Coordinates of C-alpha atoms in Angstrom, one line a residue:
P28 CA -132.7 -104.2 -23.1
S29 CA -131.3 -101.7 -25.6
A30 CA -132.8 -98.8 -23.7
A31 CA -131.3 -100.1 -20.4
L32 CA -127.9 -100.6 -22.0
A33 CA -128.0 -97.1 -23.4
L34 CA -128.9 -95.7 -20.0
V35 CA -126.0 -97.6 -18.3
C36 CA -123.6 -96.4 -21.0
S37 CA -124.7 -92.8 -20.7
S38 CA -124.5 -93.0 -16.9
A39 CA -121.0 -94.4 -17.1
A40 CA -120.0 -91.7 -19.6
A41 CA -121.4 -89.0 -17.3
V42 CA -119.4 -90.4 -14.4
V43 CA -116.2 -90.3 -16.5
V44 CA -116.9 -86.8 -17.6
W45 CA -117.7 -85.6 -14.1
K46 CA -114.5 -87.1 -12.8
W47 CA -112.5 -85.6 -15.6
L48 CA -114.0 -82.1 -14.9
G49 CA -113.2 -82.5 -11.2
K50 CA -109.6 -83.4 -11.9
R51 CA -109.4 -80.5 -14.4
Q52 CA -110.7 -78.1 -11.7
I53 CA -108.2 -79.3 -9.2
Q54 CA -105.4 -78.9 -11.8
K55 CA -106.5 -75.3 -12.5
K56 CA -106.5 -74.4 -8.8
M57 CA -102.9 -75.8 -8.5
E58 CA -101.7 -74.0 -11.6
E59 CA -103.2 -70.8 -10.3
A60 CA -101.5 -71.2 -6.9
R61 CA -98.1 -71.8 -8.6
R62 CA -98.6 -68.8 -10.9
T63 CA -99.4 -66.6 -7.9
R64 CA -96.3 -67.8 -6.2
N65 CA -94.1 -67.3 -9.2
E66 CA -95.5 -63.7 -9.7
G67 CA -94.7 -63.0 -6.0
M68 CA -91.2 -64.1 -6.4
T69 CA -90.7 -62.1 -9.7
K70 CA -92.0 -59.0 -7.9
M71 CA -89.7 -59.6 -5.0
A72 CA -86.7 -60.2 -7.3
K73 CA -87.4 -56.8 -9.0
A74 CA -87.6 -55.1 -5.6
V75 CA -84.3 -56.6 -4.6
Q76 CA -82.7 -55.5 -7.9
Q77 CA -83.9 -51.9 -7.4
F78 CA -82.5 -51.8 -3.9
R79 CA -79.1 -53.2 -5.1
E80 CA -79.0 -50.5 -7.8
Q81 CA -79.7 -47.8 -5.1
V82 CA -77.2 -49.2 -2.6
P83 CA -74.6 -51.2 -4.7
S84 CA -71.9 -51.3 -1.9
I85 CA -73.7 -53.7 0.5
Q86 CA -71.4 -56.3 2.0
T87 CA -73.9 -59.2 1.6
D88 CA -71.6 -62.0 2.8
A89 CA -70.6 -60.1 5.9
I90 CA -74.3 -59.5 6.9
L91 CA -75.3 -63.1 6.2
S92 CA -72.4 -64.4 8.3
L93 CA -73.5 -62.5 11.5
P94 CA -75.0 -64.6 14.3
L95 CA -78.4 -63.5 15.4
L96 CA -77.2 -62.0 18.7
E97 CA -74.6 -59.9 16.9
L98 CA -77.0 -58.9 14.1
T99 CA -79.6 -57.6 16.6
G100 CA -76.9 -55.6 18.4
R101 CA -75.8 -54.0 15.1
L102 CA -79.5 -53.2 14.2
R103 CA -80.2 -51.7 17.6
E104 CA -77.1 -49.5 17.6
G105 CA -77.8 -48.3 14.1
S106 CA -74.6 -49.5 12.3
L107 CA -76.9 -51.7 10.1
S108 CA -80.3 -50.6 8.8
P109 CA -83.3 -53.0 8.9
K110 CA -83.9 -52.3 5.2
T111 CA -80.4 -53.4 4.3
V112 CA -80.7 -56.6 6.3
L113 CA -84.2 -57.3 4.9
Y114 CA -83.2 -57.0 1.3
T115 CA -80.0 -59.0 1.9
Y116 CA -82.0 -61.9 3.2
L117 CA -84.7 -61.5 0.5
E118 CA -81.9 -61.8 -2.2
K119 CA -80.4 -64.9 -0.5
A120 CA -83.8 -66.5 0.0
L121 CA -84.5 -66.2 -3.7
E122 CA -81.2 -67.9 -4.4
V123 CA -81.8 -70.7 -2.0
T124 CA -85.4 -71.4 -3.2
Q125 CA -84.2 -71.6 -6.8
Q126 CA -81.9 -74.5 -5.6
T127 CA -84.2 -76.2 -3.1
N128 CA -87.8 -75.1 -3.8
C129 CA -88.2 -74.2 -0.1
L130 CA -90.5 -71.2 -0.3
R131 CA -94.2 -71.4 -0.6
H132 CA -94.7 -67.6 -0.9
F133 CA -93.0 -64.3 -0.2
I134 CA -94.8 -61.9 2.1
P135 CA -94.9 -58.5 0.3
E136 CA -96.3 -56.8 3.4
C137 CA -92.7 -57.1 4.9
E138 CA -92.0 -53.7 3.4
E139 CA -95.0 -52.3 5.3
Q140 CA -93.7 -53.9 8.5
L141 CA -90.3 -52.4 7.8
Q142 CA -91.9 -49.0 7.9
E143 CA -94.0 -49.9 11.0
I144 CA -91.0 -50.9 13.2
Q145 CA -89.4 -47.6 12.5
R146 CA -92.4 -45.9 14.0
Q147 CA -92.4 -48.0 17.2
R148 CA -91.3 -46.1 20.3
E149 CA -89.2 -48.9 21.6
K150 CA -87.1 -51.3 19.7
G151 CA -88.1 -54.9 20.4
L152 CA -85.8 -57.8 21.1
L153 CA -86.0 -58.8 17.4
Y154 CA -85.9 -55.3 16.0
G155 CA -85.2 -55.5 12.2
I156 CA -84.8 -59.3 12.1
P157 CA -86.2 -60.9 8.9
I158 CA -88.0 -64.1 9.9
S159 CA -89.6 -67.0 8.0
I160 CA -92.7 -68.9 9.1
K161 CA -94.1 -72.3 8.2
D162 CA -96.9 -72.4 5.6
H163 CA -99.7 -73.2 8.2
I164 CA -98.9 -70.4 10.6
G165 CA -101.5 -67.7 10.0
H166 CA -100.5 -64.4 8.4
E167 CA -103.2 -61.9 7.4
G168 CA -104.0 -61.7 3.7
H169 CA -102.2 -65.0 2.9
L170 CA -103.2 -68.6 2.3
S171 CA -102.5 -71.3 4.9
T172 CA -102.5 -74.4 2.6
C173 CA -101.0 -77.4 4.4
G174 CA -100.2 -78.5 0.8
L175 CA -103.9 -79.2 0.2
V176 CA -106.0 -78.0 -2.7
Q177 CA -109.1 -77.5 -0.5
C178 CA -107.2 -74.8 1.4
L179 CA -106.3 -72.7 -1.6
G180 CA -109.5 -70.7 -1.6
T181 CA -109.4 -69.4 2.0
V182 CA -107.3 -66.4 2.8
V183 CA -106.3 -65.9 6.5
Q184 CA -108.2 -62.8 7.9
E185 CA -106.0 -62.1 10.9
D186 CA -102.4 -62.7 12.0
S187 CA -101.9 -65.6 14.4
V188 CA -101.0 -64.6 17.9
L189 CA -97.4 -65.7 17.4
V190 CA -97.0 -63.5 14.3
K191 CA -98.5 -60.5 16.1
V192 CA -96.0 -61.0 18.9
L193 CA -93.1 -61.3 16.5
K194 CA -94.1 -58.1 14.8
R195 CA -94.5 -56.4 18.2
Q196 CA -90.9 -57.4 19.0
G197 CA -89.7 -55.8 15.8
A198 CA -89.3 -58.9 13.6
I199 CA -90.2 -58.7 9.9
P200 CA -92.0 -61.9 8.6
F201 CA -90.9 -62.1 5.0
A202 CA -91.5 -65.6 3.7
M203 CA -93.8 -68.6 4.2
T204 CA -92.1 -72.0 3.6
N205 CA -93.1 -75.2 2.0
V206 CA -94.6 -78.3 3.8
P207 CA -95.6 -81.9 3.0
Q208 CA -99.2 -82.5 2.1
S209 CA -101.4 -82.6 5.2
L210 CA -98.3 -82.0 7.3
F211 CA -98.3 -85.8 8.1
N212 CA -94.9 -86.7 6.7
Y213 CA -91.3 -86.1 7.5
D214 CA -90.4 -85.5 3.9
C215 CA -91.4 -82.2 2.3
S216 CA -93.5 -82.6 -0.8
N217 CA -97.0 -81.7 -2.0
P218 CA -98.7 -81.8 -5.4
I219 CA -99.2 -78.0 -5.5
F220 CA -95.7 -76.7 -4.8
G221 CA -93.6 -79.8 -5.3
Q222 CA -90.6 -81.4 -3.5
T223 CA -88.3 -79.4 -1.3
L224 CA -84.6 -80.5 -1.4
N225 CA -81.9 -80.6 1.2
P226 CA -79.5 -77.6 0.5
F227 CA -76.4 -79.8 1.3
N228 CA -77.4 -82.7 -1.0
H229 CA -80.2 -82.4 -3.5
Q230 CA -80.7 -86.1 -3.5
K231 CA -81.7 -85.9 0.2
S232 CA -84.8 -84.6 2.0
P233 CA -84.7 -81.6 4.3
G234 CA -87.0 -83.5 6.7
G235 CA -90.5 -82.5 7.6
S236 CA -93.0 -81.3 8.2
S237 CA -91.1 -78.0 8.7
G238 CA -88.9 -78.9 5.8
G239 CA -89.1 -75.6 4.0
E240 CA -87.9 -73.9 7.1
G241 CA -85.0 -76.3 7.4
A242 CA -83.9 -75.9 3.8
L243 CA -84.2 -72.1 3.9
I244 CA -82.3 -71.5 7.1
A245 CA -79.6 -74.1 6.4
G246 CA -79.1 -72.6 2.9
G247 CA -78.6 -69.2 4.5
G248 CA -81.8 -67.6 3.3
S249 CA -83.2 -66.9 6.8
I250 CA -81.6 -66.4 10.1
L251 CA -84.6 -67.4 12.2
G252 CA -87.7 -69.4 11.5
I253 CA -90.8 -70.7 13.2
G254 CA -91.9 -74.3 12.7
S255 CA -94.3 -76.7 14.4
D256 CA -93.9 -80.2 15.9
I257 CA -96.4 -83.0 16.6
G258 CA -94.1 -86.0 16.0
G259 CA -90.7 -84.4 15.3
S260 CA -91.5 -81.8 12.7
I261 CA -89.1 -79.2 14.1
R262 CA -86.5 -81.6 15.3
L263 CA -86.2 -83.9 12.2
P264 CA -85.6 -81.0 9.7
S265 CA -83.1 -79.6 12.2
S266 CA -81.3 -83.0 12.3
F267 CA -81.4 -83.4 8.5
C268 CA -80.2 -79.9 7.8
G269 CA -77.7 -79.3 10.6
L270 CA -79.7 -76.7 12.6
C271 CA -80.7 -76.1 16.1
G272 CA -84.4 -76.5 16.8
L273 CA -86.6 -76.4 19.9
K274 CA -90.0 -78.1 20.4
P275 CA -91.3 -76.4 23.6
T276 CA -94.0 -77.7 25.9
A277 CA -97.1 -77.4 23.7
E278 CA -98.8 -74.7 25.8
R279 CA -95.7 -72.6 26.3
L280 CA -96.3 -70.7 23.0
S281 CA -99.7 -69.7 21.5
V282 CA -101.0 -71.8 18.6
W283 CA -104.1 -69.7 18.0
R284 CA -104.9 -69.0 14.3
T285 CA -102.6 -71.8 13.2
R286 CA -104.1 -74.2 10.7
S287 CA -103.8 -77.9 11.2
L288 CA -105.1 -80.1 8.3
N289 CA -108.6 -78.7 7.6
V290 CA -109.3 -77.1 11.0
D291 CA -107.9 -74.2 12.9
M292 CA -105.8 -75.1 15.9
C293 CA -106.8 -73.5 19.2
S294 CA -105.5 -74.0 22.7
C295 CA -107.9 -76.8 23.5
P296 CA -106.3 -79.8 25.2
A297 CA -105.3 -82.8 23.0
P298 CA -103.8 -86.1 23.9
V299 CA -100.7 -85.4 21.7
P300 CA -100.7 -81.7 21.2
C301 CA -98.9 -79.6 18.6
A302 CA -96.2 -77.2 19.6
L303 CA -94.8 -74.2 17.7
G304 CA -91.1 -73.4 18.2
P305 CA -88.0 -71.7 16.7
M306 CA -85.4 -73.0 14.3
A307 CA -82.0 -71.3 13.8
R308 CA -78.3 -71.8 13.3
D309 CA -77.3 -71.7 16.9
V310 CA -78.8 -72.2 20.4
D311 CA -78.4 -68.6 21.5
S312 CA -80.8 -67.6 18.6
L313 CA -83.4 -70.1 20.0
A314 CA -83.0 -68.6 23.4
L315 CA -83.4 -65.0 22.2
C316 CA -86.5 -66.0 20.2
M317 CA -88.1 -67.7 23.2
K318 CA -87.3 -64.6 25.4
A319 CA -88.9 -62.3 22.8
L320 CA -92.0 -64.5 22.5
L321 CA -92.6 -65.0 26.2
C322 CA -93.7 -61.5 26.8
Q323 CA -96.7 -59.6 28.2
E324 CA -98.1 -59.2 24.6
M325 CA -98.3 -63.0 24.2
F326 CA -99.9 -63.5 27.6
Q327 CA -102.5 -60.8 26.9
L328 CA -103.4 -62.0 23.4
D329 CA -103.7 -65.6 24.4
P330 CA -104.8 -66.0 28.1
T331 CA -104.5 -69.8 27.8
V332 CA -100.7 -69.4 27.6
P333 CA -99.2 -69.5 31.2
P334 CA -97.6 -66.1 32.0
I335 CA -94.1 -67.6 32.5
P336 CA -91.4 -65.2 31.2
F337 CA -88.1 -66.6 30.0
N338 CA -85.8 -67.5 32.9
E339 CA -82.4 -66.1 31.9
E340 CA -80.8 -67.3 35.2
V341 CA -81.5 -71.0 34.4
Y342 CA -80.2 -70.6 30.8
S343 CA -77.0 -68.8 31.8
S344 CA -76.2 -71.0 34.8
S345 CA -72.9 -72.9 34.8
A346 CA -73.8 -75.4 37.5
P347 CA -73.0 -79.1 36.7
L348 CA -76.0 -81.0 35.4
R349 CA -77.2 -84.6 36.1
V350 CA -77.8 -85.9 32.6
G351 CA -79.6 -89.1 31.8
Y352 CA -78.6 -90.7 28.5
Y353 CA -79.5 -93.6 26.2
D354 CA -78.3 -94.4 22.6
T355 CA -81.3 -96.5 21.5
D356 CA -84.9 -96.6 22.5
G357 CA -85.1 -100.3 21.7
Y358 CA -87.7 -99.7 19.0
F359 CA -86.0 -98.5 15.8
P360 CA -82.1 -98.9 16.0
L361 CA -80.6 -95.8 14.4
P362 CA -77.6 -95.8 11.9
P363 CA -74.1 -96.1 13.4
C364 CA -73.2 -92.3 12.9
M365 CA -76.1 -91.3 15.2
R366 CA -75.1 -93.6 18.0
R367 CA -71.4 -92.4 17.6
A368 CA -72.6 -88.8 18.0
L369 CA -74.4 -89.7 21.2
R370 CA -71.4 -91.6 22.6
E371 CA -69.0 -88.7 21.8
T372 CA -71.3 -86.1 23.2
R373 CA -71.8 -88.1 26.4
G374 CA -68.0 -88.4 26.8
A375 CA -67.5 -84.6 26.3
L376 CA -70.2 -83.8 28.9
Q377 CA -68.6 -86.1 31.4
A378 CA -65.2 -84.6 30.8
A379 CA -66.7 -81.1 31.3
G380 CA -67.8 -82.1 34.8
H381 CA -71.4 -83.1 34.3
Q382 CA -72.8 -86.3 35.8
L383 CA -74.0 -88.9 33.3
V384 CA -76.5 -91.5 34.3
A385 CA -77.8 -94.4 32.2
F386 CA -81.5 -94.0 31.5
S387 CA -83.9 -96.3 29.7
P388 CA -87.3 -95.0 28.5
P389 CA -90.0 -97.5 29.3
R390 CA -92.2 -99.4 26.9
I391 CA -91.5 -97.6 23.6
H392 CA -93.3 -100.3 21.6
Y393 CA -96.4 -99.7 23.6
V394 CA -96.0 -95.9 23.2
M395 CA -95.8 -96.2 19.4
T396 CA -98.6 -98.6 18.9
E397 CA -101.1 -97.9 21.6
L398 CA -100.5 -94.2 22.4
F399 CA -99.0 -92.2 19.5
L400 CA -100.4 -93.8 16.3
K401 CA -103.7 -94.6 17.9
T402 CA -104.2 -90.9 18.7
F403 CA -104.0 -90.0 15.0
F404 CA -105.8 -93.1 13.7
A405 CA -108.3 -93.5 16.5
D406 CA -111.2 -93.5 13.9
G407 CA -109.3 -95.7 11.5
G408 CA -107.9 -92.7 9.7
H409 CA -111.2 -91.4 8.4
A410 CA -110.8 -87.8 9.6
W411 CA -107.3 -87.7 7.9
L412 CA -108.7 -89.2 4.7
D413 CA -111.3 -86.4 4.6
V414 CA -108.7 -83.8 4.0
F415 CA -107.8 -85.4 0.7
T416 CA -111.4 -85.1 -0.6
G417 CA -111.3 -83.4 -4.0
D418 CA -107.5 -83.5 -3.9
V419 CA -104.5 -85.2 -5.6
V420 CA -102.6 -87.4 -3.1
D421 CA -98.9 -86.8 -3.0
P422 CA -96.9 -90.0 -4.0
N423 CA -95.1 -89.9 -0.7
L424 CA -98.4 -90.4 1.1
K425 CA -100.1 -92.9 -1.1
S426 CA -99.2 -96.0 0.9
Q427 CA -100.6 -94.6 4.1
V428 CA -103.7 -93.3 2.4
N429 CA -104.3 -96.6 0.7
C430 CA -103.9 -98.5 4.0
C431 CA -106.5 -96.2 5.7
K432 CA -108.9 -96.8 2.8
I433 CA -109.1 -100.5 3.5
P434 CA -112.6 -101.3 5.0
R435 CA -112.7 -102.4 8.6
L436 CA -113.7 -106.0 7.5
G437 CA -110.7 -106.0 5.1
K438 CA -108.4 -104.9 7.9
K439 CA -109.7 -107.8 10.1
L440 CA -109.2 -110.3 7.4
L441 CA -105.7 -108.9 6.7
A442 CA -104.8 -109.2 10.4
L443 CA -106.0 -112.8 10.4
I444 CA -104.0 -113.7 7.3
L445 CA -100.9 -112.0 8.8
K446 CA -101.3 -113.4 12.3
P447 CA -98.2 -115.6 12.0
L448 CA -96.2 -112.4 11.4
Q449 CA -98.0 -110.5 14.1
F450 CA -95.0 -110.1 16.4
L451 CA -92.8 -108.7 13.6
L452 CA -95.6 -106.3 12.4
L453 CA -96.2 -105.0 15.9
L454 CA -92.4 -104.7 16.5
K455 CA -92.1 -102.4 13.5
L456 CA -95.7 -101.4 12.8
K457 CA -95.0 -100.2 9.3
N458 CA -98.5 -100.9 8.1
V459 CA -101.1 -98.4 9.1
A460 CA -103.8 -101.0 8.5
M461 CA -102.6 -102.9 11.6
I462 CA -103.0 -100.0 14.0
S463 CA -105.7 -100.5 16.6
T464 CA -108.6 -97.9 16.8
C465 CA -110.9 -96.5 19.4
R466 CA -114.3 -98.1 18.7
S467 CA -116.3 -96.1 21.3
V468 CA -116.3 -92.9 23.3
K469 CA -115.4 -94.9 26.4
E470 CA -112.3 -96.4 24.6
M471 CA -111.3 -92.9 23.6
W472 CA -111.5 -91.7 27.2
N473 CA -109.5 -94.7 28.3
H474 CA -106.9 -93.9 25.6
H475 CA -106.5 -90.4 27.1
C476 CA -106.1 -91.9 30.6
E477 CA -103.5 -94.3 29.3
I478 CA -101.4 -91.4 28.0
E479 CA -101.6 -89.6 31.3
A480 CA -100.7 -92.8 33.1
Y481 CA -97.6 -93.3 30.9
R482 CA -96.5 -89.7 31.5
T483 CA -96.8 -90.3 35.3
E484 CA -94.7 -93.5 34.9
F485 CA -92.0 -91.7 32.9
I486 CA -91.7 -88.8 35.2
A487 CA -91.5 -91.2 38.2
R488 CA -88.5 -93.0 36.6
W489 CA -86.9 -89.6 35.8
R490 CA -87.4 -88.4 39.4
E491 CA -86.1 -91.7 40.8
L492 CA -82.8 -91.1 39.1
Q493 CA -82.8 -87.4 40.1
L494 CA -82.2 -86.2 36.5
D495 CA -82.0 -82.6 35.4
V496 CA -82.1 -83.4 31.7
V497 CA -81.8 -86.3 29.2
L498 CA -79.4 -86.7 26.2
C499 CA -80.7 -89.1 23.6
P500 CA -80.6 -89.8 19.8
V501 CA -82.6 -88.3 17.0
L502 CA -83.3 -89.8 13.6
G503 CA -80.8 -89.0 10.9
P504 CA -78.8 -88.4 8.9
A505 CA -80.9 -87.0 6.1
F506 CA -83.0 -89.5 4.2
T507 CA -83.0 -89.8 0.4
T508 CA -86.2 -88.1 -0.9
G509 CA -89.2 -90.4 -1.0
Y510 CA -88.0 -92.7 1.8
P511 CA -89.7 -91.0 4.8
G512 CA -93.1 -92.1 3.5
K513 CA -91.8 -95.7 3.6
L514 CA -90.7 -95.6 7.2
L515 CA -93.5 -93.8 9.1
T516 CA -92.5 -95.2 12.5
A517 CA -88.8 -94.5 12.3
I518 CA -89.6 -91.3 14.2
S519 CA -89.9 -93.1 17.6
S520 CA -86.9 -91.1 18.9
T521 CA -88.8 -87.8 18.5
M522 CA -92.4 -88.9 18.8
L523 CA -91.9 -90.0 22.4
Y524 CA -91.5 -86.4 23.6
N525 CA -94.7 -85.3 21.8
V526 CA -96.6 -88.0 23.7
L527 CA -95.0 -86.9 27.0
N528 CA -95.3 -83.2 26.0
F529 CA -91.7 -82.5 27.2
P530 CA -89.6 -79.7 25.7
A531 CA -87.0 -81.3 23.4
G532 CA -84.4 -79.7 21.1
V533 CA -81.8 -80.9 18.5
V534 CA -78.2 -79.8 18.2
P535 CA -75.8 -80.7 15.3
V536 CA -72.5 -82.1 16.8
S537 CA -70.7 -83.8 13.9
T538 CA -70.9 -85.0 10.3
V539 CA -71.1 -88.4 8.6
T540 CA -67.6 -89.8 8.0
E541 CA -66.3 -92.4 5.5
A542 CA -65.9 -94.7 8.5
D543 CA -69.6 -94.2 9.4
E544 CA -70.5 -95.1 5.8
E545 CA -68.4 -98.2 5.9
E546 CA -69.9 -99.3 9.2
L547 CA -73.4 -98.7 7.7
K548 CA -72.8 -101.6 5.3
H549 CA -72.9 -104.0 8.3
Y550 CA -76.0 -102.4 9.9
Q551 CA -78.7 -105.0 10.6
G552 CA -81.1 -102.9 12.7
C553 CA -83.4 -104.9 14.8
C554 CA -84.1 -108.0 12.7
D555 CA -82.3 -107.3 9.4
D556 CA -85.8 -107.3 7.9
P557 CA -87.1 -105.3 4.8
W558 CA -87.7 -102.2 6.9
D559 CA -84.2 -102.3 8.4
R560 CA -82.8 -102.6 4.9
T561 CA -85.0 -99.7 3.8
L562 CA -83.5 -97.5 6.5
K563 CA -80.0 -98.5 5.4
Q564 CA -80.9 -97.4 1.8
A565 CA -82.5 -94.2 3.0
V566 CA -79.4 -92.9 4.8
A567 CA -76.7 -94.3 2.5
G568 CA -74.6 -91.8 0.6
A569 CA -74.6 -89.2 3.4
V570 CA -70.8 -88.5 3.9
G571 CA -70.4 -84.9 5.0
L572 CA -74.1 -84.4 6.1
P573 CA -74.9 -83.2 9.6
V574 CA -75.3 -85.6 12.6
A575 CA -77.2 -84.4 15.6
V576 CA -78.3 -85.3 19.2
Q577 CA -81.5 -84.6 21.1
C578 CA -81.8 -82.8 24.5
V579 CA -84.8 -83.1 26.7
A580 CA -86.2 -81.5 29.9
L581 CA -89.3 -81.8 32.0
P582 CA -92.4 -79.8 31.0
W583 CA -92.1 -76.0 31.3
Q584 CA -88.3 -76.2 31.6
E585 CA -87.4 -75.0 28.2
E586 CA -84.6 -72.9 29.6
L587 CA -83.0 -76.0 31.1
C588 CA -83.4 -77.8 27.8
L589 CA -81.7 -74.9 26.0
R590 CA -79.0 -74.9 28.7
L591 CA -78.0 -78.5 27.9
M592 CA -78.2 -77.7 24.2
K593 CA -75.9 -74.8 24.6
E594 CA -73.4 -76.9 26.6
V595 CA -73.5 -79.6 23.9
E596 CA -73.1 -77.0 21.1
T597 CA -70.1 -75.4 22.9
L598 CA -68.3 -78.7 23.5
S599 CA -68.9 -80.0 20.0
R600 CA -67.5 -76.7 18.5
E601 CA -64.5 -76.9 20.7
K602 CA -63.9 -80.5 19.5

C-alpha cells in the first residue's frame, strides 16, 4: 500500500510539474512575441524621428486630412512624395496604437516597397498609399497569428495574392493589426497582444474581428485597410468605429495565403465562406480599392477569381434605385438609435427620388440556428476547440469554449433539463451548448443543401419585389469591452449576408444623441429577458459615438452596393 501510495503521489506531482512547464513554455512564447513587437515599434519610431529631423517642415495634419482620392492624385502628380506620406502615417499609427493597442506589428519591409514603387514603369492606382492589413492576411517574412500561441512559430513564406496585387498597384503595406483570439469574436482581444480599444471611447470595443483595422483607421493612423468578414468582421468594426466597410461576394477577391484559425484558407467552396474587403473613411476609397484589386494581376495569380473588372458605369450612375428596407430582422431587436438611423436614411433616400419598398427577410431564427451557427459547430465545436490546444483562452471566449467542452451526453441532459425554456433558448440561442450538430456525412450534405435552398428562397423574394438593393440595420453602437463575448448571436443583422454570400457594406450616418440614450432606458428588446438587458448594458454610455446603416446587393454586384452606400453617405453629409 505504501508503495502504491508513493507511486500515485509521484505521478500526481509529475502531472502538476508537466502542466506547470507547459504553461511556462506558453508564457515564454507570448513574452517573446510581445518583445518582438515592441522592438519593431521602437525601431520604427527611431526611423520616423530620423525622417522628421531631415524634413522638419512636413505639414502632417494637412496630409492626414486628405481623402484617399485626393491623396492619390497628389502622389501621382508629384506634389507629395510617397516617402513623406509613408512616414507621416507611420508617425500617426504609432500615436494611435499607444492609445488603443491596435497594431500587432509594423512591417519594416515597407521601406523596401517604397524603393520598389519608384522603380515601377507605371504608377498603379494606389501609388504611394500606405495600407494596413489584418493580422491573418499573409505577408512574407511575418507571422499570421490569429491571436493564437500555436501560430507564433510559423513565419509566412510568401505574400498572399491580395498583398501581391496591392504592391503591384503601388500600395505600401506598413502595418498588421490586432485581432481577437481565433477570429471568432466581435470584440478584439487575445492573450498575446491584449485588448484593442475604440479610439473614440476607451471603455468601448472597436468591434471585431477586424477590430485593429477599425481602431487604426478611425484614429487616423491608416487611410485604407484590408479586413475579413465571415459573420460581420468588417462591418461590425466599421459600425463601431464610424467607418465605411465593404464585405464583397466571397469569391470576388482572392483569399489565397490567408490564414483562418489553424489552416490556410484557399478558394475551395464553403457553406458560409470568408470574404476579404476594404475599410476606409469614405465610400470613394472603397471603390478605388476594389477597382485597383480587380485587375489582370489578381485574375492571373488566382484563376479561381472570376475575371470581372470593376464596373465604373454602375458605381457612377445617377439613375433612381428601387430600395428594399427593414428596420428589424425580428430576431435581435437593435437599440433605438440604430432604428432611428434606418428611419432617417430611408426618408432621405425617398426625398432624393429613390423608390422605397418594405422588405422582410424570411425565417431569421431558422437561419441563425440551423444554418449559420450549425455551419461552425457542425461537429459540436471540436475543430474550433483544437485551435486552443496548448494555449491560454482569452477571457472573452471562455463561456463559448466551456460550452463546447460539455460532452454530448451532458448537452443532451442539459437540453432535457431546460426543455421548459426551450422556446426562449431557441429564440435567443445564447448558449452554444444548445446548437444542433451534424451527426453524419449525410446530415452535412443536407445542411449544405438547406443553405442553397434558403438562398434561392431569399433571391426569389428579392426578385418578386423587383429590388435593386436593400437598406437594413447593422449592430451598434459600440459595445463596452467584454460584452461581445456575452452576446454571440446579436450579430444576426450582419450574419445573414454571410450565409447568403451577398455583398454588404456599412456607412456611418449619425451619432448617438442624448435623446437616444434616454430612449434606451425604456428598451425591452424581444422579451425583456437577461440577454435583452445585457444588450442594453453593452451599448449604454455611447453619446457621440457613430451610428451606421447597412447596404446590400445581389451577388457579384459590389458596384451597385457601393452606389447605394455612396448615395447614403452623400445624403447623410448634406443633412
